[in-house]
């Protein structure tokens, strides 16, 4: 993507014009959440002003229009992930709820005492705790794939963890701390050789790299709308129909039922079985708009441009004495974690903020990973396609100043 294209794209994101302490905002916290293009915000406004009515089963015009928009959004998501069927797309509150849904429902359907779940050392808490809760509930064991010094998962150690008790493997597609792009296709293939299912946490992948759930052969794939330029409060669970059909509902209520009596309730078919209560039909419509926006730019173009940005930022960061990049995997996405000398990451983040630069500091909801590295946390800069090399230059100059002050 050329300079002019990025300039045009930046105009779609009004927040990028904001001044922070009288400085131009430089937003490098895209791993936590991305900013929203005007079309997504307008879609929300339009839905509330012109399309608002509770969906499904309504006979009136607005309800039918809103239902259509919600179900069209499901089709857009299915196409975005290249799912075989739109019924395999379940709307959730986000990645976290999607993983909890699978941990609960898959656990109920398929797991018993003595079974094992495999996660990796670099997971976000939301891909650890739901499995720990399942293990506690059922008397199961959690196994952990280790990584090497660069932050790449040890595939041989992973193979050795799989045994006749293993029921499911749940790993991130991209690490939110290290930026490592995990070899998920290989991980899935290995699991399937032992009839073990795989969930991929795609929260940090879908905004940056093309994802095809059928090619990957993922059993479950999850992501959050807010990390891919969509609204907060909605996300996606993709699941193979065959598994979703065998899993019990996660929550009970309206929408998810076929018939209800005090003696017996029967459940609705997919995808509604897993969508109890009034769904976020405005959120789904806005998510679909965000996905169209991304598709218009082209996810391959985004991946190439962000790779350029990340490579440039890494090179420039290494100019700074005492710089330690945390996570140096061969395959990396648009995330750079770092530490400088003995300076506390929080101090760097706080001073950068005063210069208008938003980065994240701390354990990034991946405490076991941070502990395994023997550090307190990191400073994390994470990029989006609206970021520029000029912003990186300003960031480096600011960081040099900050480091000088703190040393
Ligand atoms: N997994 C990963 C890899 C993440 O980066 C995040 C968000 N930081 C989550 C899961 C949780 O996403 P959410 O809070 O949107 O549910």
PDB file of C-alpha atoms in Angstrom, residues 101 104-106 108-109 243-251 267 273-274:
ATOM      1  CA  UNK A 101     -18.808 -21.621  25.528  1.00  0.00           C
ATOM      2  CA  UNK A 104     -18.387 -25.612  28.978  1.00  0.00           C
ATOM      3  CA  UNK A 105     -20.374 -27.295  26.212  1.00  0.00           C
ATOM      4  CA  UNK A 106     -17.615 -29.426  24.750  1.00  0.00           C
ATOM      5  CA  UNK A 108     -20.191 -31.442  29.091  1.00  0.00           C
ATOM      6  CA  UNK A 109     -20.517 -33.490  25.907  1.00  0.00           C
ATOM      7  CA  UNK A 243     -19.302 -30.943  16.935  1.00  0.00           C
ATOM      8  CA  UNK A 244     -21.709 -28.080  17.602  1.00  0.00           C
ATOM      9  CA  UNK A 245     -24.637 -30.427  16.986  1.00  0.00           C
ATOM     10  CA  UNK A 246     -23.356 -32.828  19.616  1.00  0.00           C
ATOM     11  CA  UNK A 247     -22.729 -30.132  22.240  1.00  0.00           C
ATOM     12  CA  UNK A 248     -25.396 -29.005  24.727  1.00  0.00           C
ATOM     13  CA  UNK A 249     -26.434 -25.326  24.888  1.00  0.00           C
ATOM     14  CA  UNK A 250     -24.208 -23.003  26.910  1.00  0.00           C
ATOM     15  CA  UNK A 251     -26.998 -20.786  28.215  1.00  0.00           C
ATOM     16  CA  UNK A 267     -33.604 -26.885  21.717  1.00  0.00           C
ATOM     17  CA  UNK A 273     -29.086 -23.226  20.010  1.00  0.00           C
ATOM     18  CA  UNK A 274     -26.035 -21.264  21.199  1.00  0.00           C
TER      19      UNK A 274
END
